[in-house]
């Protein structure tokens, strides 16, 4: 079983899976791990026959506390206001800052096959009064809340402190107000200029009712209240929130002690590290979701997240490496195994589920998807670099039948990724230029035994007719062994003969991408004894 099926097997009855996010700015591809994990859990629950609802919430009543994306004149006015009330920094394309950034993030969900049953916005929820019972409970039990903070997080709030963020009726800021003296109907509010370092309150003081959208709960309480309000049973969160005494511990304790409800099942997930650096939203570091998305299409991106257990950090370093082709290769290997074909190497536990949950369409015909013809990424990356190759025709010839519409569509997506990879990420050895005009100058360095190998390979190619990359690769090893030269020298000879340099991509695939007549002609020409050797022998 894979991790999602394991989790699904451990629960009973209808399930509500929830995630929520503060839309504070641009998001990076690592932020998609959570939504993919939630979607996969929901699919696994449904596959087990359980009723499952997937919710995605936007915590847009949180205060604006990062000024990086504000214009200088907006900083004093907007810092500390709810994100839902801050204007869209990109102009008038969305009703608010929150809608802009959450919108960009949510737009990527659909492309990844993530379809929450419901999106909720806290700025919509508070005015309906649905949060009022939780606000009342939190105020009535403020002493318990303070005690939880003290015990769980070692945070000591003064005795008059109330767990409430009032939206200042004068300046509209929520990050600058402090509430006290709950009398069952109203609280005393002070909007303090010096409460936080990142925003300046207006000084307003007075009493008001905290209900109907006039105030919000602090985040730990809001989170716990969401669990009660929506009946959440499963909510995985990032490892950063799962530290001892951290956000999840606080919210769990508040759920139990203040709202008297067991918190949802957690499945803390680790980060996606790109190029060894933690992908962090707040530090603005790492690859933006759309950048990685260009080179890892949706199914491979889902696969990247699904194949690793959530508690495992994913190290993904696409820069100048084969990390991208390796994701495709592993995807193809699990597809082949799912289709019942024999594959090399060990298979991960639950490999069929891993493949199934990587598919965009939750209702896809898995057997059909698994059986589709998929040319290897590395093979395509050579084919596109050989001038004059009709790649789709070539792929169909290798399949031995016309491509299905689904295969054609997948090939187009894969070719897009191949081109982006070659442009932006591929190591130098993956970029080739076939030396068409004649035996390249570099081939002068070929040693006599390497030339012998090339001539022998030309004869084999003539006889055994290798055509696929694997067959060529096998032929290279066989002929090298037969000729008594090591594989490294054999590959080196091929690179010199075709590329004029001592290294290159997998040679079998390189030869498979070229026309046979050109290959045999070049093997013979480069393998013929060098003039200089004839002169000295
Ligand atoms: Zn916008
Ligand atoms: Zn104010």
PDB file of N, CA and C in Angstrom, residues 13-98:
ATOM      1  N   UNK A  13     -15.940   5.872   8.378  1.00  0.00           N
ATOM      2  CA  UNK A  13     -17.027   6.857   8.286  1.00  0.00           C
ATOM      3  C   UNK A  13     -16.711   8.018   7.369  1.00  0.00           C
ATOM      4  N   UNK A  14     -17.667   8.934   7.214  1.00  0.00           N
ATOM      5  CA  UNK A  14     -17.477  10.077   6.311  1.00  0.00           C
ATOM      6  C   UNK A  14     -16.320  10.956   6.790  1.00  0.00           C
ATOM      7  N   UNK A  15     -15.563  11.484   5.857  1.00  0.00           N
ATOM      8  CA  UNK A  15     -14.370  12.272   6.198  1.00  0.00           C
ATOM      9  C   UNK A  15     -14.436  13.652   5.551  1.00  0.00           C
ATOM     10  N   UNK A  16     -13.937  14.637   6.296  1.00  0.00           N
ATOM     11  CA  UNK A  16     -13.797  15.988   5.746  1.00  0.00           C
ATOM     12  C   UNK A  16     -12.320  16.355   5.802  1.00  0.00           C
ATOM     13  N   UNK A  17     -11.747  16.575   4.636  1.00  0.00           N
ATOM     14  CA  UNK A  17     -10.324  16.893   4.524  1.00  0.00           C
ATOM     15  C   UNK A  17     -10.208  18.398   4.286  1.00  0.00           C
ATOM     16  N   UNK A  18      -9.388  19.053   5.085  1.00  0.00           N
ATOM     17  CA  UNK A  18      -9.318  20.520   4.998  1.00  0.00           C
ATOM     18  C   UNK A  18      -7.882  21.008   4.901  1.00  0.00           C
ATOM     19  N   UNK A  19      -7.733  22.113   4.193  1.00  0.00           N
ATOM     20  CA  UNK A  19      -6.467  22.829   4.167  1.00  0.00           C
ATOM     21  C   UNK A  19      -6.827  24.304   4.075  1.00  0.00           C
ATOM     22  N   UNK A  20      -5.987  25.146   4.643  1.00  0.00           N
ATOM     23  CA  UNK A  20      -6.231  26.571   4.444  1.00  0.00           C
ATOM     24  C   UNK A  20      -4.900  27.287   4.378  1.00  0.00           C
ATOM     25  N   UNK A  21      -4.939  28.472   3.809  1.00  0.00           N
ATOM     26  CA  UNK A  21      -3.697  29.179   3.538  1.00  0.00           C
ATOM     27  C   UNK A  21      -3.904  30.675   3.666  1.00  0.00           C
ATOM     28  N   UNK A  22      -2.879  31.336   4.201  1.00  0.00           N
ATOM     29  CA  UNK A  22      -2.880  32.794   4.239  1.00  0.00           C
ATOM     30  C   UNK A  22      -2.287  33.298   2.926  1.00  0.00           C
ATOM     31  N   UNK A  23      -3.059  34.064   2.165  1.00  0.00           N
ATOM     32  CA  UNK A  23      -2.587  34.472   0.840  1.00  0.00           C
ATOM     33  C   UNK A  23      -1.686  35.697   0.913  1.00  0.00           C
ATOM     34  N   UNK A  24      -0.445  35.500   1.412  1.00  0.00           N
ATOM     35  CA  UNK A  24       0.376  36.673   1.707  1.00  0.00           C
ATOM     36  C   UNK A  24       1.279  37.094   0.554  1.00  0.00           C
ATOM     37  N   UNK A  25       1.373  36.315  -0.481  1.00  0.00           N
ATOM     38  CA  UNK A  25       2.218  36.747  -1.592  1.00  0.00           C
ATOM     39  C   UNK A  25       2.421  35.624  -2.587  1.00  0.00           C
ATOM     40  N   UNK A  26       3.412  35.807  -3.455  1.00  0.00           N
ATOM     41  CA  UNK A  26       3.692  34.839  -4.496  1.00  0.00           C
ATOM     42  C   UNK A  26       3.998  33.475  -3.883  1.00  0.00           C
ATOM     43  N   UNK A  27       3.512  32.421  -4.499  1.00  0.00           N
ATOM     44  CA  UNK A  27       3.795  31.091  -3.972  1.00  0.00           C
ATOM     45  C   UNK A  27       4.735  30.326  -4.881  1.00  0.00           C
ATOM     46  N   UNK A  28       5.468  29.422  -4.287  1.00  0.00           N
ATOM     47  CA  UNK A  28       6.415  28.614  -5.023  1.00  0.00           C
ATOM     48  C   UNK A  28       5.921  27.186  -5.131  1.00  0.00           C
ATOM     49  N   UNK A  29       6.565  26.457  -5.988  1.00  0.00           N
ATOM     50  CA  UNK A  29       6.074  25.129  -6.345  1.00  0.00           C
ATOM     51  C   UNK A  29       5.978  24.221  -5.122  1.00  0.00           C
ATOM     52  N   UNK A  30       6.859  24.436  -4.139  1.00  0.00           N
ATOM     53  CA  UNK A  30       6.823  23.615  -2.930  1.00  0.00           C
ATOM     54  C   UNK A  30       5.503  23.734  -2.186  1.00  0.00           C
ATOM     55  N   UNK A  31       4.848  24.886  -2.305  1.00  0.00           N
ATOM     56  CA  UNK A  31       3.562  25.078  -1.628  1.00  0.00           C
ATOM     57  C   UNK A  31       2.482  24.164  -2.196  1.00  0.00           C
ATOM     58  N   UNK A  32       2.741  23.574  -3.353  1.00  0.00           N
ATOM     59  CA  UNK A  32       1.736  22.706  -3.957  1.00  0.00           C
ATOM     60  C   UNK A  32       1.748  21.306  -3.355  1.00  0.00           C
ATOM     61  N   UNK A  33       2.784  21.001  -2.567  1.00  0.00           N
ATOM     62  CA  UNK A  33       2.835  19.657  -1.990  1.00  0.00           C
ATOM     63  C   UNK A  33       1.613  19.403  -1.111  1.00  0.00           C
ATOM     64  N   UNK A  34       1.268  20.389  -0.277  1.00  0.00           N
ATOM     65  CA  UNK A  34       0.109  20.228   0.605  1.00  0.00           C
ATOM     66  C   UNK A  34      -1.172  19.944  -0.173  1.00  0.00           C
ATOM     67  N   UNK A  35      -1.550  20.833  -1.105  1.00  0.00           N
ATOM     68  CA  UNK A  35      -2.776  20.576  -1.865  1.00  0.00           C
ATOM     69  C   UNK A  35      -2.767  19.232  -2.606  1.00  0.00           C
ATOM     70  N   UNK A  36      -1.608  18.820  -3.142  1.00  0.00           N
ATOM     71  CA  UNK A  36      -1.568  17.515  -3.827  1.00  0.00           C
ATOM     72  C   UNK A  36      -1.798  16.391  -2.809  1.00  0.00           C
ATOM     73  N   UNK A  37      -1.157  16.486  -1.635  1.00  0.00           N
ATOM     74  CA  UNK A  37      -1.329  15.458  -0.603  1.00  0.00           C
ATOM     75  C   UNK A  37      -2.806  15.362  -0.192  1.00  0.00           C
ATOM     76  N   UNK A  38      -3.448  16.516  -0.004  1.00  0.00           N
ATOM     77  CA  UNK A  38      -4.862  16.494   0.394  1.00  0.00           C
ATOM     78  C   UNK A  38      -5.736  15.867  -0.675  1.00  0.00           C
ATOM     79  N   UNK A  39      -5.445  16.209  -1.928  1.00  0.00           N
ATOM     80  CA  UNK A  39      -6.223  15.654  -3.030  1.00  0.00           C
ATOM     81  C   UNK A  39      -6.050  14.135  -3.098  1.00  0.00           C
ATOM     82  N   UNK A  40      -4.811  13.686  -2.908  1.00  0.00           N
ATOM     83  CA  UNK A  40      -4.538  12.248  -2.987  1.00  0.00           C
ATOM     84  C   UNK A  40      -5.223  11.511  -1.828  1.00  0.00           C
ATOM     85  N   UNK A  41      -5.205  12.104  -0.643  1.00  0.00           N
ATOM     86  CA  UNK A  41      -5.899  11.491   0.500  1.00  0.00           C
ATOM     87  C   UNK A  41      -7.392  11.366   0.190  1.00  0.00           C
ATOM     88  N   UNK A  42      -7.960  12.441  -0.372  1.00  0.00           N
ATOM     89  CA  UNK A  42      -9.389  12.414  -0.704  1.00  0.00           C
ATOM     90  C   UNK A  42      -9.682  11.309  -1.717  1.00  0.00           C
ATOM     91  N   UNK A  43      -8.820  11.193  -2.717  1.00  0.00           N
ATOM     92  CA  UNK A  43      -9.021  10.138  -3.722  1.00  0.00           C
ATOM     93  C   UNK A  43      -8.915   8.752  -3.084  1.00  0.00           C
ATOM     94  N   UNK A  44      -7.937   8.615  -2.155  1.00  0.00           N
ATOM     95  CA  UNK A  44      -7.739   7.313  -1.514  1.00  0.00           C
ATOM     96  C   UNK A  44      -8.943   6.952  -0.642  1.00  0.00           C
ATOM     97  N   UNK A  45      -9.509   7.945   0.040  1.00  0.00           N
ATOM     98  CA  UNK A  45     -10.703   7.698   0.866  1.00  0.00           C
ATOM     99  C   UNK A  45     -11.857   7.239  -0.019  1.00  0.00           C
ATOM    100  N   UNK A  46     -12.019   7.931  -1.140  1.00  0.00           N
ATOM    101  CA  UNK A  46     -13.126   7.579  -2.045  1.00  0.00           C
ATOM    102  C   UNK A  46     -12.894   6.198  -2.664  1.00  0.00           C
ATOM    103  N   UNK A  47     -11.612   5.892  -2.960  1.00  0.00           N
ATOM    104  CA  UNK A  47     -11.305   4.582  -3.537  1.00  0.00           C
ATOM    105  C   UNK A  47     -11.677   3.479  -2.548  1.00  0.00           C
ATOM    106  N   UNK A  48     -11.623   3.812  -1.262  1.00  0.00           N
ATOM    107  CA  UNK A  48     -11.992   2.820  -0.236  1.00  0.00           C
ATOM    108  C   UNK A  48     -13.491   2.788  -0.001  1.00  0.00           C
ATOM    109  N   UNK A  49     -14.212   3.654  -0.695  1.00  0.00           N
ATOM    110  CA  UNK A  49     -15.666   3.662  -0.572  1.00  0.00           C
ATOM    111  C   UNK A  49     -16.181   4.580   0.514  1.00  0.00           C
ATOM    112  N   UNK A  50     -15.288   5.409   1.097  1.00  0.00           N
ATOM    113  CA  UNK A  50     -15.737   6.335   2.135  1.00  0.00           C
ATOM    114  C   UNK A  50     -16.203   7.641   1.500  1.00  0.00           C
ATOM    115  N   UNK A  51     -17.180   8.256   2.130  1.00  0.00           N
ATOM    116  CA  UNK A  51     -17.636   9.565   1.682  1.00  0.00           C
ATOM    117  C   UNK A  51     -16.571  10.576   2.103  1.00  0.00           C
ATOM    118  N   UNK A  52     -16.099  11.393   1.169  1.00  0.00           N
ATOM    119  CA  UNK A  52     -15.023  12.330   1.500  1.00  0.00           C
ATOM    120  C   UNK A  52     -15.298  13.685   0.872  1.00  0.00           C
ATOM    121  N   UNK A  53     -15.071  14.730   1.656  1.00  0.00           N
ATOM    122  CA  UNK A  53     -15.250  16.102   1.174  1.00  0.00           C
ATOM    123  C   UNK A  53     -13.921  16.820   1.309  1.00  0.00           C
ATOM    124  N   UNK A  54     -13.509  17.489   0.248  1.00  0.00           N
ATOM    125  CA  UNK A  54     -12.243  18.245   0.276  1.00  0.00           C
ATOM    126  C   UNK A  54     -12.559  19.739   0.326  1.00  0.00           C
ATOM    127  N   UNK A  55     -12.051  20.389   1.381  1.00  0.00           N
ATOM    128  CA  UNK A  55     -12.265  21.826   1.555  1.00  0.00           C
ATOM    129  C   UNK A  55     -10.947  22.561   1.397  1.00  0.00           C
ATOM    130  N   UNK A  56     -11.034  23.755   0.833  1.00  0.00           N
ATOM    131  CA  UNK A  56      -9.843  24.593   0.790  1.00  0.00           C
ATOM    132  C   UNK A  56     -10.215  26.001   1.214  1.00  0.00           C
ATOM    133  N   UNK A  57      -9.556  26.467   2.269  1.00  0.00           N
ATOM    134  CA  UNK A  57      -9.916  27.761   2.830  1.00  0.00           C
ATOM    135  C   UNK A  57      -8.840  28.808   2.628  1.00  0.00           C
ATOM    136  N   UNK A  58      -9.278  30.045   2.543  1.00  0.00           N
ATOM    137  CA  UNK A  58      -8.348  31.157   2.427  1.00  0.00           C
ATOM    138  C   UNK A  58      -8.494  32.025   3.671  1.00  0.00           C
ATOM    139  N   UNK A  59      -7.417  32.107   4.453  1.00  0.00           N
ATOM    140  CA  UNK A  59      -7.447  32.861   5.714  1.00  0.00           C
ATOM    141  C   UNK A  59      -7.174  34.334   5.425  1.00  0.00           C
ATOM    142  N   UNK A  60      -8.133  34.952   4.743  1.00  0.00           N
ATOM    143  CA  UNK A  60      -7.879  36.300   4.224  1.00  0.00           C
ATOM    144  C   UNK A  60      -8.285  37.413   5.184  1.00  0.00           C
ATOM    145  N   UNK A  61      -8.655  37.046   6.439  1.00  0.00           N
ATOM    146  CA  UNK A  61      -8.834  38.095   7.442  1.00  0.00           C
ATOM    147  C   UNK A  61      -7.535  38.308   8.227  1.00  0.00           C
ATOM    148  N   UNK A  62      -6.515  37.501   7.914  1.00  0.00           N
ATOM    149  CA  UNK A  62      -5.214  37.703   8.558  1.00  0.00           C
ATOM    150  C   UNK A  62      -4.664  39.070   8.167  1.00  0.00           C
ATOM    151  N   UNK A  63      -3.905  39.686   9.094  1.00  0.00           N
ATOM    152  CA  UNK A  63      -3.393  41.029   8.770  1.00  0.00           C
ATOM    153  C   UNK A  63      -2.268  41.004   7.736  1.00  0.00           C
ATOM    154  N   UNK A  64      -2.242  42.040   6.936  1.00  0.00           N
ATOM    155  CA  UNK A  64      -1.145  42.258   5.997  1.00  0.00           C
ATOM    156  C   UNK A  64       0.109  42.571   6.817  1.00  0.00           C
ATOM    157  N   UNK A  65       1.143  41.713   6.706  1.00  0.00           N
ATOM    158  CA  UNK A  65       2.331  41.967   7.520  1.00  0.00           C
ATOM    159  C   UNK A  65       3.628  41.894   6.712  1.00  0.00           C
ATOM    160  N   UNK A  66       3.497  41.846   5.384  1.00  0.00           N
ATOM    161  CA  UNK A  66       4.700  41.823   4.541  1.00  0.00           C
ATOM    162  C   UNK A  66       4.580  42.945   3.518  1.00  0.00           C
ATOM    163  N   UNK A  67       5.519  43.867   3.581  1.00  0.00           N
ATOM    164  CA  UNK A  67       5.351  45.051   2.746  1.00  0.00           C
ATOM    165  C   UNK A  67       6.001  44.947   1.374  1.00  0.00           C
ATOM    166  N   UNK A  68       6.636  43.780   1.117  1.00  0.00           N
ATOM    167  CA  UNK A  68       7.425  43.659  -0.113  1.00  0.00           C
ATOM    168  C   UNK A  68       6.623  43.973  -1.370  1.00  0.00           C
ATOM    169  N   UNK A  69       5.341  43.631  -1.345  1.00  0.00           N
ATOM    170  CA  UNK A  69       4.553  43.771  -2.564  1.00  0.00           C
ATOM    171  C   UNK A  69       3.684  45.029  -2.570  1.00  0.00           C
ATOM    172  N   UNK A  70       3.882  45.892  -1.583  1.00  0.00           N
ATOM    173  CA  UNK A  70       3.105  47.138  -1.538  1.00  0.00           C
ATOM    174  C   UNK A  70       3.928  48.279  -2.104  1.00  0.00           C
ATOM    175  N   UNK A  71       3.236  49.237  -2.707  1.00  0.00           N
ATOM    176  CA  UNK A  71       3.943  50.445  -3.149  1.00  0.00           C
ATOM    177  C   UNK A  71       4.246  51.288  -1.907  1.00  0.00           C
ATOM    178  N   UNK A  72       5.314  52.096  -1.940  1.00  0.00           N
ATOM    179  CA  UNK A  72       5.733  52.843  -0.739  1.00  0.00           C
ATOM    180  C   UNK A  72       4.605  53.665  -0.109  1.00  0.00           C
ATOM    181  N   UNK A  73       3.761  54.286  -0.925  1.00  0.00           N
ATOM    182  CA  UNK A  73       2.696  55.125  -0.357  1.00  0.00           C
ATOM    183  C   UNK A  73       1.590  54.294   0.289  1.00  0.00           C
ATOM    184  N   UNK A  74       1.537  52.986  -0.040  1.00  0.00           N
ATOM    185  CA  UNK A  74       0.472  52.138   0.500  1.00  0.00           C
ATOM    186  C   UNK A  74       0.869  51.495   1.824  1.00  0.00           C
ATOM    187  N   UNK A  75       2.175  51.507   2.137  1.00  0.00           N
ATOM    188  CA  UNK A  75       2.646  50.749   3.296  1.00  0.00           C
ATOM    189  C   UNK A  75       1.977  51.203   4.589  1.00  0.00           C
ATOM    190  N   UNK A  76       2.002  52.528   4.858  1.00  0.00           N
ATOM    191  CA  UNK A  76       1.463  52.989   6.134  1.00  0.00           C
ATOM    192  C   UNK A  76      -0.044  52.736   6.233  1.00  0.00           C
ATOM    193  N   UNK A  77      -0.718  52.891   5.092  1.00  0.00           N
ATOM    194  CA  UNK A  77      -2.174  52.722   5.083  1.00  0.00           C
ATOM    195  C   UNK A  77      -2.572  51.248   5.191  1.00  0.00           C
ATOM    196  N   UNK A  78      -1.831  50.359   4.502  1.00  0.00           N
ATOM    197  CA  UNK A  78      -2.310  48.980   4.353  1.00  0.00           C
ATOM    198  C   UNK A  78      -1.734  47.987   5.350  1.00  0.00           C
ATOM    199  N   UNK A  79      -0.529  48.238   5.863  1.00  0.00           N
ATOM    200  CA  UNK A  79       0.065  47.259   6.780  1.00  0.00           C
ATOM    201  C   UNK A  79      -0.820  47.114   8.011  1.00  0.00           C
ATOM    202  N   UNK A  80      -1.170  45.873   8.339  1.00  0.00           N
ATOM    203  CA  UNK A  80      -2.006  45.630   9.510  1.00  0.00           C
ATOM    204  C   UNK A  80      -3.479  45.465   9.181  1.00  0.00           C
ATOM    205  N   UNK A  81      -3.883  45.828   7.960  1.00  0.00           N
ATOM    206  CA  UNK A  81      -5.293  45.624   7.588  1.00  0.00           C
ATOM    207  C   UNK A  81      -5.502  44.172   7.162  1.00  0.00           C
ATOM    208  N   UNK A  82      -6.720  43.660   7.244  1.00  0.00           N
ATOM    209  CA  UNK A  82      -6.962  42.295   6.753  1.00  0.00           C
ATOM    210  C   UNK A  82      -6.608  42.205   5.270  1.00  0.00           C
ATOM    211  N   UNK A  83      -6.000  41.075   4.887  1.00  0.00           N
ATOM    212  CA  UNK A  83      -5.592  40.901   3.488  1.00  0.00           C
ATOM    213  C   UNK A  83      -6.786  41.044   2.534  1.00  0.00           C
ATOM    214  N   UNK A  84      -7.967  40.719   3.036  1.00  0.00           N
ATOM    215  CA  UNK A  84      -9.173  40.832   2.204  1.00  0.00           C
ATOM    216  C   UNK A  84      -9.549  42.284   1.939  1.00  0.00           C
ATOM    217  N   UNK A  85      -9.002  43.205   2.750  1.00  0.00           N
ATOM    218  CA  UNK A  85      -9.365  44.623   2.586  1.00  0.00           C
ATOM    219  C   UNK A  85      -8.266  45.440   1.912  1.00  0.00           C
ATOM    220  N   UNK A  86      -7.128  44.805   1.642  1.00  0.00           N
ATOM    221  CA  UNK A  86      -6.017  45.494   0.972  1.00  0.00           C
ATOM    222  C   UNK A  86      -6.257  45.405  -0.533  1.00  0.00           C
ATOM    223  N   UNK A  87      -6.090  46.519  -1.250  1.00  0.00           N
ATOM    224  CA  UNK A  87      -6.337  46.461  -2.707  1.00  0.00           C
ATOM    225  C   UNK A  87      -5.339  45.549  -3.430  1.00  0.00           C
ATOM    226  N   UNK A  88      -5.769  45.057  -4.556  1.00  0.00           N
ATOM    227  CA  UNK A  88      -4.922  44.232  -5.423  1.00  0.00           C
ATOM    228  C   UNK A  88      -3.724  45.069  -5.888  1.00  0.00           C
ATOM    229  N   UNK A  89      -2.491  44.648  -5.545  1.00  0.00           N
ATOM    230  CA  UNK A  89      -1.329  45.450  -5.945  1.00  0.00           C
ATOM    231  C   UNK A  89      -1.112  45.439  -7.459  1.00  0.00           C
ATOM    232  N   UNK A  90      -1.731  44.480  -8.138  1.00  0.00           N
ATOM    233  CA  UNK A  90      -1.529  44.372  -9.583  1.00  0.00           C
ATOM    234  C   UNK A  90      -2.533  45.214 -10.364  1.00  0.00           C
ATOM    235  N   UNK A  91      -3.320  46.025  -9.656  1.00  0.00           N
ATOM    236  CA  UNK A  91      -4.322  46.822 -10.356  1.00  0.00           C
ATOM    237  C   UNK A  91      -5.705  46.313 -10.014  1.00  0.00           C
ATOM    238  N   UNK A  92      -6.632  46.438 -10.955  1.00  0.00           N
ATOM    239  CA  UNK A  92      -8.011  46.120 -10.599  1.00  0.00           C
ATOM    240  C   UNK A  92      -8.462  44.748 -11.100  1.00  0.00           C
ATOM    241  N   UNK A  93      -7.503  43.812 -11.241  1.00  0.00           N
ATOM    242  CA  UNK A  93      -7.909  42.511 -11.763  1.00  0.00           C
ATOM    243  C   UNK A  93      -8.633  41.655 -10.724  1.00  0.00           C
ATOM    244  N   UNK A  94      -8.432  41.921  -9.426  1.00  0.00           N
ATOM    245  CA  UNK A  94      -9.141  41.175  -8.383  1.00  0.00           C
ATOM    246  C   UNK A  94      -9.671  42.174  -7.357  1.00  0.00           C
ATOM    247  N   UNK A  95     -10.690  41.770  -6.588  1.00  0.00           N
ATOM    248  CA  UNK A  95     -11.247  42.705  -5.601  1.00  0.00           C
ATOM    249  C   UNK A  95     -10.306  43.006  -4.431  1.00  0.00           C
ATOM    250  N   UNK A  96      -9.301  42.176  -4.195  1.00  0.00           N
ATOM    251  CA  UNK A  96      -8.402  42.444  -3.067  1.00  0.00           C
ATOM    252  C   UNK A  96      -7.041  41.791  -3.278  1.00  0.00           C
ATOM    253  N   UNK A  97      -6.114  42.186  -2.417  1.00  0.00           N
ATOM    254  CA  UNK A  97      -4.785  41.564  -2.357  1.00  0.00           C
ATOM    255  C   UNK A  97      -4.924  40.055  -2.162  1.00  0.00           C
ATOM    256  N   UNK A  98      -5.789  39.681  -1.204  1.00  0.00           N
ATOM    257  CA  UNK A  98      -5.980  38.257  -0.904  1.00  0.00           C
ATOM    258  C   UNK A  98      -6.521  37.513  -2.112  1.00  0.00           C
TER     259      UNK A  98
END
